[in-house]
Tab-separated table of C-alpha atoms in Angstrom:
chain	number	residue	atom	x	y	z
F	1	UNK	CA	-130.916	25.679	-131.936
F	2	UNK	CA	-133.252	24.825	-134.809
F	3	UNK	CA	-131.470	25.228	-138.125
F	4	UNK	CA	-127.999	26.253	-136.594
F	5	UNK	CA	-125.332	24.043	-137.803
F	6	UNK	CA	-123.196	22.375	-135.311
F	7	UNK	CA	-119.510	23.822	-134.949
F	8	UNK	CA	-116.213	23.127	-133.373
F	9	UNK	CA	-113.103	24.759	-132.639
F	10	UNK	CA	-111.628	23.293	-135.873
F	11	UNK	CA	-114.274	24.808	-137.931
F	12	UNK	CA	-113.702	28.229	-136.198
F	13	UNK	CA	-110.018	28.145	-136.794
F	14	UNK	CA	-110.141	26.913	-140.507
F	15	UNK	CA	-112.681	29.607	-141.361
F	16	UNK	CA	-110.656	32.335	-139.647
F	17	UNK	CA	-107.515	31.435	-141.468
F	18	UNK	CA	-109.442	30.852	-144.868
F	19	UNK	CA	-110.882	34.333	-144.645
F	20	UNK	CA	-107.678	35.861	-143.511
F	21	UNK	CA	-106.068	34.293	-146.535
F	22	UNK	CA	-108.565	35.765	-149.004
F	23	UNK	CA	-110.225	32.435	-149.865
F	24	UNK	CA	-113.157	33.697	-152.114
F	25	UNK	CA	-115.421	31.002	-150.868
F	26	UNK	CA	-114.664	31.629	-147.063
F	27	UNK	CA	-117.114	34.545	-146.693
F	28	UNK	CA	-119.891	32.418	-148.000
F	29	UNK	CA	-118.853	29.640	-145.472
F	30	UNK	CA	-118.863	31.933	-142.664
F	31	UNK	CA	-122.440	33.135	-143.549
F	32	UNK	CA	-123.671	29.547	-143.962
F	33	UNK	CA	-122.291	28.676	-140.520
F	34	UNK	CA	-122.662	31.805	-138.393
F	35	UNK	CA	-125.048	34.250	-139.985
F	36	UNK	CA	-128.258	32.825	-138.668
F	37	UNK	CA	-127.271	32.426	-134.945
F	38	UNK	CA	-125.558	36.016	-135.234
F	39	UNK	CA	-128.709	37.547	-136.598
F	40	UNK	CA	-130.845	36.013	-133.718
F	41	UNK	CA	-128.388	37.464	-131.311
F	42	UNK	CA	-128.437	40.870	-132.997
F	43	UNK	CA	-132.369	40.658	-133.038
F	44	UNK	CA	-132.451	39.981	-129.286
F	45	UNK	CA	-130.463	43.103	-128.728
F	46	UNK	CA	-132.275	45.427	-131.000
F	47	UNK	CA	-135.690	44.022	-131.321
F	48	UNK	CA	-135.964	45.277	-134.910
F	49	UNK	CA	-135.636	43.117	-138.051
F	50	UNK	CA	-133.966	45.889	-140.135
F	51	UNK	CA	-131.750	47.366	-137.635
F	52	UNK	CA	-130.593	43.745	-136.680
F	53	UNK	CA	-129.775	43.056	-140.273
F	54	UNK	CA	-127.844	46.310	-140.692
F	55	UNK	CA	-125.863	45.486	-137.642
F	56	UNK	CA	-124.872	41.980	-138.697
F	57	UNK	CA	-124.101	43.371	-142.230
F	58	UNK	CA	-121.572	45.666	-140.880
F	59	UNK	CA	-120.241	43.205	-138.478
F	60	UNK	CA	-119.485	40.569	-141.228
F	61	UNK	CA	-117.950	43.301	-143.373
F	62	UNK	CA	-115.792	44.404	-140.345
F	63	UNK	CA	-114.942	40.559	-139.764
F	64	UNK	CA	-113.677	40.503	-143.470
F	65	UNK	CA	-111.558	43.532	-143.068
F	66	UNK	CA	-109.945	42.792	-139.722
F	67	UNK	CA	-109.653	39.034	-139.567
F	68	UNK	CA	-106.065	38.942	-140.244
F	69	UNK	CA	-105.322	40.747	-137.016
F	70	UNK	CA	-107.051	38.075	-134.866
F	71	UNK	CA	-104.283	36.256	-132.941
F	72	UNK	CA	-106.634	33.481	-131.747
F	73	UNK	CA	-108.372	31.986	-134.776
F	74	UNK	CA	-109.721	29.237	-132.837
F	75	UNK	CA	-111.835	32.030	-130.933
F	76	UNK	CA	-113.197	33.135	-134.442
F	77	UNK	CA	-116.778	32.416	-133.256
F	78	UNK	CA	-116.604	34.589	-130.027
F	79	UNK	CA	-114.822	37.375	-132.028
F	80	UNK	CA	-117.721	37.636	-134.486
F	81	UNK	CA	-120.070	38.037	-131.590
F	82	UNK	CA	-118.009	40.764	-130.151
F	83	UNK	CA	-118.170	42.536	-133.438
F	84	UNK	CA	-121.936	42.135	-133.713
F	85	UNK	CA	-122.492	43.364	-130.155
F	86	UNK	CA	-120.562	46.472	-130.789
F	87	UNK	CA	-122.504	47.043	-133.931
F	88	UNK	CA	-125.655	46.685	-132.077
F	89	UNK	CA	-124.913	49.096	-129.210
F	90	UNK	CA	-123.741	51.563	-131.879
F	91	UNK	CA	-127.294	51.573	-133.325
F	92	UNK	CA	-128.863	51.697	-129.948
F	93	UNK	CA	-126.901	54.996	-129.355
F	94	UNK	CA	-127.629	56.323	-132.796
F	95	UNK	CA	-129.709	59.729	-132.709
F	96	UNK	CA	-131.791	58.561	-135.755
F	97	UNK	CA	-132.811	55.034	-134.184
F	98	UNK	CA	-136.425	54.243	-135.156
F	99	UNK	CA	-138.893	54.910	-132.443
F	100	UNK	CA	-141.017	51.980	-133.773
F	101	UNK	CA	-139.661	48.488	-133.836
F	102	UNK	CA	-140.720	45.731	-136.072
F	103	UNK	CA	-139.578	42.226	-134.876
F	104	UNK	CA	-138.471	39.659	-137.163
F	105	UNK	CA	-140.650	36.577	-137.769
F	106	UNK	CA	-139.967	33.328	-135.858
F	107	UNK	CA	-138.040	30.444	-137.406
F	108	UNK	CA	-140.812	27.787	-137.325
F	109	UNK	CA	-140.484	24.059	-136.759
F	110	UNK	CA	-142.884	22.444	-139.019
F	111	UNK	CA	-142.447	19.028	-137.438
F	112	UNK	CA	-144.234	19.876	-134.309
F	113	UNK	CA	-147.742	18.901	-133.763
F	114	UNK	CA	-150.337	20.937	-131.805
F	115	UNK	CA	-149.823	19.204	-128.634
F	116	UNK	CA	-146.103	19.815	-128.875
F	117	UNK	CA	-146.583	23.351	-129.597
F	118	UNK	CA	-148.770	23.747	-126.759
F	119	UNK	CA	-146.027	22.354	-124.409
F	120	UNK	CA	-143.476	24.490	-126.013
F	121	UNK	CA	-145.722	27.568	-125.356
F	122	UNK	CA	-146.070	26.534	-121.737
F	123	UNK	CA	-142.391	26.141	-121.375
F	124	UNK	CA	-141.813	29.569	-122.959
F	125	UNK	CA	-144.181	31.069	-120.172
F	126	UNK	CA	-141.955	29.381	-117.542
F	127	UNK	CA	-138.861	30.679	-119.087
F	128	UNK	CA	-139.846	34.161	-119.437
F	129	UNK	CA	-141.186	34.522	-116.098
F	130	UNK	CA	-137.764	33.196	-114.772
F	131	UNK	CA	-135.703	35.427	-117.048
F	132	UNK	CA	-137.656	38.519	-115.832
F	133	UNK	CA	-136.015	38.237	-112.381
F	134	UNK	CA	-132.230	38.433	-113.896
F	135	UNK	CA	-130.403	41.523	-114.593
F	136	UNK	CA	-129.762	42.467	-118.187
F	137	UNK	CA	-126.044	41.335	-118.422
F	138	UNK	CA	-126.833	38.014	-116.625
F	139	UNK	CA	-129.723	37.357	-119.325
F	140	UNK	CA	-127.239	38.238	-122.025
F	141	UNK	CA	-124.499	36.033	-120.669
F	142	UNK	CA	-126.766	33.011	-120.353
F	143	UNK	CA	-128.050	33.518	-123.887
F	144	UNK	CA	-124.617	33.438	-125.066
F	145	UNK	CA	-123.534	30.388	-123.055
F	146	UNK	CA	-126.815	28.083	-123.308
F	147	UNK	CA	-128.304	29.007	-126.521
F	148	UNK	CA	-125.342	30.163	-128.666
F	149	UNK	CA	-122.615	27.870	-127.158
F	150	UNK	CA	-119.961	30.281	-126.157
F	151	UNK	CA	-117.512	29.465	-123.536
F	152	UNK	CA	-117.006	31.695	-120.568
F	153	UNK	CA	-113.655	32.865	-121.945
F	154	UNK	CA	-115.440	34.042	-125.089
F	155	UNK	CA	-118.312	35.709	-123.200
F	156	UNK	CA	-115.543	37.716	-121.441
F	157	UNK	CA	-114.311	38.834	-124.573
F	158	UNK	CA	-117.819	39.666	-125.920
F	159	UNK	CA	-118.935	41.569	-122.833
F	160	UNK	CA	-115.538	43.193	-122.189
F	161	UNK	CA	-114.577	41.651	-118.790
F	162	UNK	CA	-111.878	39.229	-117.521
F	163	UNK	CA	-112.219	35.481	-117.707
F	164	UNK	CA	-112.875	34.902	-114.036
F	165	UNK	CA	-115.578	37.707	-113.894
F	166	UNK	CA	-117.327	36.011	-116.757
F	167	UNK	CA	-117.193	32.624	-115.276
F	168	UNK	CA	-118.556	34.122	-111.863
F	169	UNK	CA	-121.228	36.006	-113.938
F	170	UNK	CA	-122.320	32.773	-115.809
F	171	UNK	CA	-122.190	30.507	-112.783
F	172	UNK	CA	-124.241	32.957	-110.712
F	173	UNK	CA	-126.675	33.766	-113.450
F	174	UNK	CA	-127.211	29.990	-114.254
F	175	UNK	CA	-127.909	29.191	-110.441
F	176	UNK	CA	-130.437	32.030	-110.144
F	177	UNK	CA	-132.193	30.884	-113.372
F	178	UNK	CA	-132.132	27.385	-112.080
F	179	UNK	CA	-133.889	28.566	-108.905
F	180	UNK	CA	-136.355	30.807	-110.677
F	181	UNK	CA	-137.246	28.034	-113.174
F	182	UNK	CA	-137.656	25.460	-110.358
F	183	UNK	CA	-139.955	27.786	-108.390
F	184	UNK	CA	-141.968	28.570	-111.455
F	185	UNK	CA	-142.127	25.052	-112.631
F	186	UNK	CA	-143.197	23.568	-109.169
F	187	UNK	CA	-145.713	26.376	-108.780
F	188	UNK	CA	-147.242	25.687	-112.166
F	189	UNK	CA	-147.437	21.957	-112.055
F	190	UNK	CA	-147.267	20.711	-108.367
F	191	UNK	CA	-150.133	22.453	-106.488
F	192	UNK	CA	-152.335	19.590	-106.999
F	193	UNK	CA	-149.898	17.168	-105.330
F	194	UNK	CA	-149.045	19.576	-102.410
F	195	UNK	CA	-151.552	21.421	-100.456
F	196	UNK	CA	-149.001	23.397	-98.673
F	197	UNK	CA	-147.311	24.534	-101.865
F	198	UNK	CA	-150.903	25.590	-103.005
F	199	UNK	CA	-151.097	27.823	-100.007
F	200	UNK	CA	-147.644	29.338	-100.463
F	201	UNK	CA	-148.564	30.038	-104.109
F	202	UNK	CA	-151.736	31.522	-103.115
F	203	UNK	CA	-150.252	34.049	-100.894
F	204	UNK	CA	-148.870	35.921	-103.880
F	205	UNK	CA	-151.021	34.778	-106.869
F	206	UNK	CA	-149.125	37.083	-109.609
F	207	UNK	CA	-147.339	35.756	-112.687
F	208	UNK	CA	-144.516	35.985	-113.277
F	209	UNK	CA	-143.576	35.122	-109.805
F	210	UNK	CA	-142.299	38.000	-107.724
F	211	UNK	CA	-138.913	37.658	-105.956
F	212	UNK	CA	-140.527	37.196	-102.728
F	213	UNK	CA	-142.778	34.483	-104.026
F	214	UNK	CA	-139.877	32.699	-105.562
F	215	UNK	CA	-138.041	32.789	-102.331
F	216	UNK	CA	-140.888	31.397	-100.341
F	217	UNK	CA	-141.558	28.552	-102.948
F	218	UNK	CA	-137.779	27.766	-102.945
F	219	UNK	CA	-137.897	27.568	-99.105
F	220	UNK	CA	-140.820	25.105	-99.375
F	221	UNK	CA	-139.141	22.952	-101.938
F	222	UNK	CA	-136.061	22.669	-99.652
F	223	UNK	CA	-138.263	21.013	-96.940
F	224	UNK	CA	-140.707	19.116	-98.962
F	225	UNK	CA	-139.705	15.738	-100.404
F	226	UNK	CA	-142.531	15.840	-103.026
F	227	UNK	CA	-141.822	19.170	-104.422
F	228	UNK	CA	-138.080	18.647	-104.274
F	229	UNK	CA	-138.422	15.596	-106.507
F	230	UNK	CA	-140.394	17.627	-108.962
F	231	UNK	CA	-137.609	20.206	-109.058
F	232	UNK	CA	-135.204	17.699	-110.355
F	233	UNK	CA	-136.947	17.541	-113.699
F	234	UNK	CA	-135.989	21.080	-114.686
F	235	UNK	CA	-133.125	21.781	-116.932
F	236	UNK	CA	-132.161	25.405	-117.765
F	237	UNK	CA	-130.065	24.430	-120.782
F	238	UNK	CA	-132.953	22.426	-122.283
F	239	UNK	CA	-135.750	24.823	-121.487
F	240	UNK	CA	-133.780	27.735	-122.965
F	241	UNK	CA	-133.754	25.866	-126.399
F	242	UNK	CA	-137.609	26.436	-126.423
F	243	UNK	CA	-137.109	30.150	-126.970
F	244	UNK	CA	-138.048	31.384	-130.459
F	245	UNK	CA	-135.341	31.934	-133.097
F	246	UNK	CA	-135.479	35.292	-135.168
F	247	UNK	CA	-135.631	34.518	-138.868
F	248	UNK	CA	-132.694	36.115	-140.896
F	249	UNK	CA	-133.762	37.944	-143.941
F	250	UNK	CA	-133.356	36.133	-147.074
F	251	UNK	CA	-131.589	38.960	-149.050
F	252	UNK	CA	-128.795	39.738	-146.330
F	253	UNK	CA	-126.486	37.185	-147.707
F	254	UNK	CA	-126.641	38.893	-151.113
F	255	UNK	CA	-126.069	42.389	-149.598
F	256	UNK	CA	-122.973	41.217	-147.496
F	257	UNK	CA	-121.414	39.608	-150.705
F	258	UNK	CA	-122.088	42.705	-152.739
F	259	UNK	CA	-120.410	44.917	-150.153
F	260	UNK	CA	-117.475	42.724	-149.881
F	261	UNK	CA	-116.883	42.225	-153.610
F	262	UNK	CA	-118.157	45.196	-155.637
F	263	UNK	CA	-115.263	47.456	-156.353
F	264	UNK	CA	-117.873	50.348	-156.609
F	265	UNK	CA	-118.448	49.932	-152.917
F	266	UNK	CA	-114.741	49.945	-151.693
F	267	UNK	CA	-115.380	53.342	-149.815
F	268	UNK	CA	-118.277	51.806	-148.056
F	269	UNK	CA	-116.219	48.683	-147.066
F	270	UNK	CA	-113.281	51.019	-145.732
F	271	UNK	CA	-115.966	53.071	-143.774
F	272	UNK	CA	-117.332	49.989	-142.123
F	273	UNK	CA	-113.950	48.736	-141.090
F	274	UNK	CA	-113.005	52.061	-139.886
F	275	UNK	CA	-116.014	52.329	-137.753
F	276	UNK	CA	-115.428	48.939	-136.281
F	277	UNK	CA	-111.996	50.086	-134.628
F	278	UNK	CA	-110.371	50.198	-132.130
F	279	UNK	CA	-109.035	46.663	-131.574
F	280	UNK	CA	-106.634	45.372	-128.832
F	281	UNK	CA	-103.404	43.671	-129.282
F	282	UNK	CA	-105.021	40.240	-129.592
F	283	UNK	CA	-107.143	41.506	-132.349
F	284	UNK	CA	-110.335	41.848	-130.430
F	285	UNK	CA	-112.654	44.881	-130.747
F	286	UNK	CA	-112.618	46.917	-127.962
F	287	UNK	CA	-116.133	46.905	-126.201
F	288	UNK	CA	-118.163	49.620	-127.488
F	289	UNK	CA	-118.864	50.961	-124.005
F	290	UNK	CA	-115.160	51.326	-123.281
F	291	UNK	CA	-114.346	52.905	-126.696
F	292	UNK	CA	-117.301	55.335	-126.263
F	293	UNK	CA	-116.184	56.176	-122.778
F	294	UNK	CA	-112.684	57.135	-124.073
F	295	UNK	CA	-114.128	59.060	-126.813
F	296	UNK	CA	-112.628	56.552	-129.398
F	297	UNK	CA	-115.720	54.698	-130.532
F	298	UNK	CA	-116.868	55.104	-134.005
F	299	UNK	CA	-120.579	55.485	-133.440
F	300	UNK	CA	-121.970	56.236	-136.690
F	301	UNK	CA	-123.679	53.213	-138.578
F	302	UNK	CA	-123.733	52.916	-142.149
F	303	UNK	CA	-125.966	55.487	-143.817
F	304	UNK	CA	-129.380	54.239	-144.577
F	305	UNK	CA	-129.086	55.379	-148.102
F	306	UNK	CA	-126.290	52.873	-148.627
F	307	UNK	CA	-128.871	49.898	-148.354
F	308	UNK	CA	-130.630	50.937	-151.705
F	309	UNK	CA	-127.241	50.809	-153.365
F	310	UNK	CA	-126.311	47.479	-151.745
F	311	UNK	CA	-129.748	46.131	-152.861
F	312	UNK	CA	-128.859	47.072	-156.386
F	313	UNK	CA	-125.502	45.679	-156.293
F	314	UNK	CA	-126.674	42.563	-154.543
F	315	UNK	CA	-129.146	41.987	-157.258
F	316	UNK	CA	-126.305	41.990	-159.925
F	317	UNK	CA	-124.332	39.503	-157.785
F	318	UNK	CA	-127.058	37.213	-157.387
F	319	UNK	CA	-128.038	37.244	-161.082
F	320	UNK	CA	-124.540	36.525	-162.100
F	321	UNK	CA	-123.776	33.945	-159.257
F	322	UNK	CA	-127.272	32.354	-159.053
F	323	UNK	CA	-129.088	30.639	-156.179
F	324	UNK	CA	-125.928	29.371	-154.719
F	325	UNK	CA	-125.487	32.613	-152.683
F	326	UNK	CA	-129.270	32.777	-151.620
F	327	UNK	CA	-130.392	31.832	-148.154
F	328	UNK	CA	-133.226	29.203	-148.372
F	329	UNK	CA	-136.560	31.005	-148.627
F	330	UNK	CA	-139.341	30.608	-146.021
F	331	UNK	CA	-142.502	28.867	-147.047
F	332	UNK	CA	-144.516	31.501	-145.116
F	333	UNK	CA	-144.130	35.122	-145.341
F	334	UNK	CA	-145.067	36.901	-142.022
F	335	UNK	CA	-144.395	40.380	-140.581
F	336	UNK	CA	-144.008	41.275	-137.065
F	337	UNK	CA	-142.972	39.021	-134.162
F	338	UNK	CA	-144.952	35.886	-133.612
F	339	UNK	CA	-142.876	34.373	-130.874
F	340	UNK	CA	-143.591	34.112	-127.323
F	341	UNK	CA	-146.210	35.325	-124.933
F	342	UNK	CA	-144.064	38.350	-123.617
F	343	UNK	CA	-143.456	39.674	-127.069
F	344	UNK	CA	-139.717	38.935	-127.149
F	345	UNK	CA	-137.887	36.534	-129.448
F	346	UNK	CA	-134.793	35.469	-127.319
F	347	UNK	CA	-133.574	35.481	-123.765
F	348	UNK	CA	-131.013	38.251	-124.431
F	349	UNK	CA	-131.809	41.681	-123.074
F	350	UNK	CA	-132.307	44.992	-124.798
F	351	UNK	CA	-129.345	47.034	-123.631
F	352	UNK	CA	-131.392	50.185	-124.105
F	353	UNK	CA	-133.762	49.096	-121.272
F	354	UNK	CA	-131.122	48.389	-118.699
F	355	UNK	CA	-130.122	51.000	-116.147
F	356	UNK	CA	-126.969	49.015	-115.273
F	357	UNK	CA	-123.463	49.966	-115.821
F	358	UNK	CA	-123.389	47.928	-118.883
F	359	UNK	CA	-125.713	50.196	-120.856
F	360	UNK	CA	-123.898	52.344	-123.393
F	361	UNK	CA	-122.560	55.561	-121.791
F	362	UNK	CA	-122.941	59.030	-123.361
F	363	UNK	CA	-119.947	60.271	-125.048
F	364	UNK	CA	-119.124	63.175	-127.543
F	365	UNK	CA	-119.522	62.294	-131.328
F	366	UNK	CA	-116.048	61.578	-132.644
F	367	UNK	CA	-114.912	63.715	-135.487
F	368	UNK	CA	-116.403	62.736	-139.129
F	369	UNK	CA	-113.546	64.203	-140.895
F	370	UNK	CA	-110.974	61.256	-140.295
F	371	UNK	CA	-109.996	59.484	-143.486
F	372	UNK	CA	-111.239	55.854	-143.766
F	373	UNK	CA	-108.383	53.358	-143.665
F	374	UNK	CA	-108.096	50.791	-146.520
F	375	UNK	CA	-110.005	47.642	-146.163
F	376	UNK	CA	-107.296	45.230	-145.219
F	377	UNK	CA	-105.330	47.184	-142.616
F	378	UNK	CA	-103.576	46.743	-139.326
F	379	UNK	CA	-106.115	47.892	-136.783
F	380	UNK	CA	-105.243	50.141	-133.828
F	381	UNK	CA	-103.374	48.460	-130.933
F	382	UNK	CA	-103.383	48.909	-127.329
F	383	UNK	CA	-100.170	49.008	-125.399
F	384	UNK	CA	-100.772	45.608	-123.759
F	385	UNK	CA	-102.657	42.483	-124.209
F	386	UNK	CA	-106.342	42.740	-122.843
F	387	UNK	CA	-106.869	40.564	-119.744
F	388	UNK	CA	-109.885	39.010	-121.371
F	389	UNK	CA	-107.296	37.272	-123.788
F	390	UNK	CA	-105.565	34.980	-121.071
F	391	UNK	CA	-104.654	31.640	-122.514
F	392	UNK	CA	-106.973	28.900	-120.996
F	393	UNK	CA	-106.206	25.199	-120.686
F	394	UNK	CA	-108.838	22.439	-121.131
F	395	UNK	CA	-110.645	20.220	-118.650
F	396	UNK	CA	-110.607	16.484	-118.099
F	397	UNK	CA	-113.534	14.936	-116.433
F	398	UNK	CA	-114.188	11.545	-114.664
F	399	UNK	CA	-117.250	9.368	-114.935
F	400	UNK	CA	-119.398	8.631	-111.933
F	401	UNK	CA	-122.022	5.874	-111.038
F	402	UNK	CA	-125.246	6.230	-109.115
F	403	UNK	CA	-126.136	2.935	-107.391
F	404	UNK	CA	-129.086	1.611	-105.340
F	405	UNK	CA	-132.706	2.450	-105.966
F	406	UNK	CA	-134.747	5.504	-105.882
F	407	UNK	CA	-133.198	9.035	-105.746
F	408	UNK	CA	-129.413	9.131	-105.657
F	409	UNK	CA	-126.385	11.150	-106.684
F	410	UNK	CA	-122.665	11.021	-107.639
F	411	UNK	CA	-119.939	13.508	-108.281
F	412	UNK	CA	-117.866	14.084	-111.407
F	413	UNK	CA	-114.254	15.494	-110.916
F	414	UNK	CA	-113.385	18.207	-113.347
F	415	UNK	CA	-109.620	19.047	-113.521
F	416	UNK	CA	-107.834	21.912	-115.352
F	417	UNK	CA	-105.172	20.755	-117.733
F	418	UNK	CA	-102.572	22.941	-119.439
F	419	UNK	CA	-103.523	26.272	-118.022
F	420	UNK	CA	-106.241	27.917	-115.934
F	421	UNK	CA	-109.946	27.060	-116.870
F	422	UNK	CA	-113.476	28.609	-116.479
F	423	UNK	CA	-115.806	25.635	-116.773
F	424	UNK	CA	-119.672	25.092	-116.630
F	425	UNK	CA	-122.146	22.169	-117.020
F	426	UNK	CA	-123.955	23.031	-120.173
F	427	UNK	CA	-126.271	19.961	-120.428
F	428	UNK	CA	-127.193	16.443	-119.583
F	429	UNK	CA	-129.172	13.463	-120.887
F	430	UNK	CA	-130.378	10.056	-119.879
F	431	UNK	CA	-132.686	11.069	-116.977
F	432	UNK	CA	-130.114	12.792	-114.792
F	433	UNK	CA	-129.390	16.315	-113.853
F	434	UNK	CA	-125.955	18.010	-113.238
F	435	UNK	CA	-124.890	21.338	-111.684
F	436	UNK	CA	-121.489	22.928	-111.223
F	437	UNK	CA	-118.990	25.507	-112.684
F	438	UNK	CA	-116.261	27.927	-111.668
F	439	UNK	CA	-112.690	28.799	-112.313
F	440	UNK	CA	-109.780	26.541	-111.678
F	441	UNK	CA	-106.030	27.115	-111.607
F	442	UNK	CA	-104.070	24.692	-113.803
F	443	UNK	CA	-104.031	21.185	-112.024
F	444	UNK	CA	-106.799	22.172	-109.678
F	445	UNK	CA	-109.974	19.948	-109.486
F	446	UNK	CA	-113.601	20.978	-109.073
F	447	UNK	CA	-116.806	19.047	-108.648
F	448	UNK	CA	-119.963	18.677	-110.763
F	449	UNK	CA	-122.895	17.010	-108.819
F	450	UNK	CA	-125.087	14.654	-110.385
F	451	UNK	CA	-128.502	13.569	-109.346
F	452	UNK	CA	-131.105	11.072	-110.765
F	453	UNK	CA	-133.761	8.570	-110.083
F	454	UNK	CA	-132.204	5.040	-110.138
F	455	UNK	CA	-134.945	2.583	-111.464
F	456	UNK	CA	-133.979	-0.976	-112.308
F	457	UNK	CA	-132.559	-2.306	-114.462
F	458	UNK	CA	-130.662	1.077	-114.750
F	459	UNK	CA	-128.820	2.633	-117.648
F	460	UNK	CA	-126.627	5.626	-118.406
F	461	UNK	CA	-126.641	9.114	-119.239
F	462	UNK	CA	-124.090	12.027	-120.119
F	463	UNK	CA	-123.178	15.326	-118.777
F	464	UNK	CA	-121.556	18.054	-121.333
F	465	UNK	CA	-119.329	20.700	-120.163
F	466	UNK	CA	-117.881	23.926	-121.358
F	467	UNK	CA	-114.892	23.813	-122.422
F	468	UNK	CA	-115.694	20.882	-124.366
F	469	UNK	CA	-115.817	17.607	-122.453
F	470	UNK	CA	-118.444	14.804	-121.901
F	471	UNK	CA	-118.788	12.572	-118.824
F	472	UNK	CA	-120.500	9.271	-118.581
F	473	UNK	CA	-122.852	8.643	-115.733
F	474	UNK	CA	-123.823	5.053	-115.046
F	475	UNK	CA	-127.010	4.117	-113.160
F	476	UNK	CA	-126.255	0.771	-111.399
F	477	UNK	CA	-129.842	0.247	-110.089
F	478	UNK	CA	-131.028	-2.559	-107.880
F	479	UNK	CA	-134.474	-4.037	-107.414
């Protein structure tokens, strides 16, 4: 995403170990690398810039307090998302949650010309129309997979499910999104080339497409070579990148650093760390829904009065340390959301608007008389490892070749190495498209199907996978 630094597992593990060792610069590096994307995720769940900032603040302080308990430092990124999600759901359940929301401004791309902005707006119309047909947890899983770059195993930890369940959820959601985007794209762009399609679309006429209209259009695409060829131009992973990114408040970094370092705020640090419990035996936070259902969730967010104290402390920190700690300021100041046509700023759902089982359940308010534990303490442990922490292997992928001329395809073999794997196609380039995903036992092989238009003299493309792997596709085209 725009403005998000690229990360790999070495970065995740190094930063987790540095933070656990008490490196004074580690928290700054964590915010440099993760804060912008975590804020966008929090904002997608809460739809309010101040509440999202409070959730991320507390999640980062909780991470600072509990990181030494994380047994899988290479999964540090997903662990941060799990902490952030719990803080967001805690605020959605708060009795004093603001009735009025003020969405954050969008991170702008100053290099886009007017024509490109129009194309992006049209793409957003398509994406939001397609996402409207998905369930809340499906949208959230796809947001984490395709926009935030988490692997299905990490999504399992964030959403509180086992790895095969997360792999199935992401694969099914991706397939449904592919179908919805294909139907929307063909309906918006192909009516002039196919009179029969025009008749199918006219039967409904609503936008976004109804599920019934989507099914009729997909049936037509399957039987129409013209519309099927148009469908092949759609990529879910690429289209989701056009969704707007919420702009992180410029003062949030100073607030986090003040809370983490000011001795006068040690009680607040301990309180935030305490509310983030319980944790499982792998050091992952127990999902808020599960903890609340068992009466063990710490539901109360940091008191709003704390923000005034943090602002004052942050000012002192920033004066002493200078602009090194400051987030780069925006050249434009805006209030309210200026994002997409539907008024949302991301593909992730608002859990408060979902009637499904993933929405926070009601539970009694825990006692407020408990004494906060010290900032760096051993968190609560469950008696056995969570099923979401199953050790996973990696994948090995082959290359493949599309030959001949015109439309063609080939298959990439995906093999699990060193343990069970949940895998997914996450992107492709070079004029090809690819689909595939699922769960594999160690040593077993799955297939990713690649399609493309083979035009002489040919060329090559790539397919990227989660877990990390890249396959090469050669187009050996003949005149």
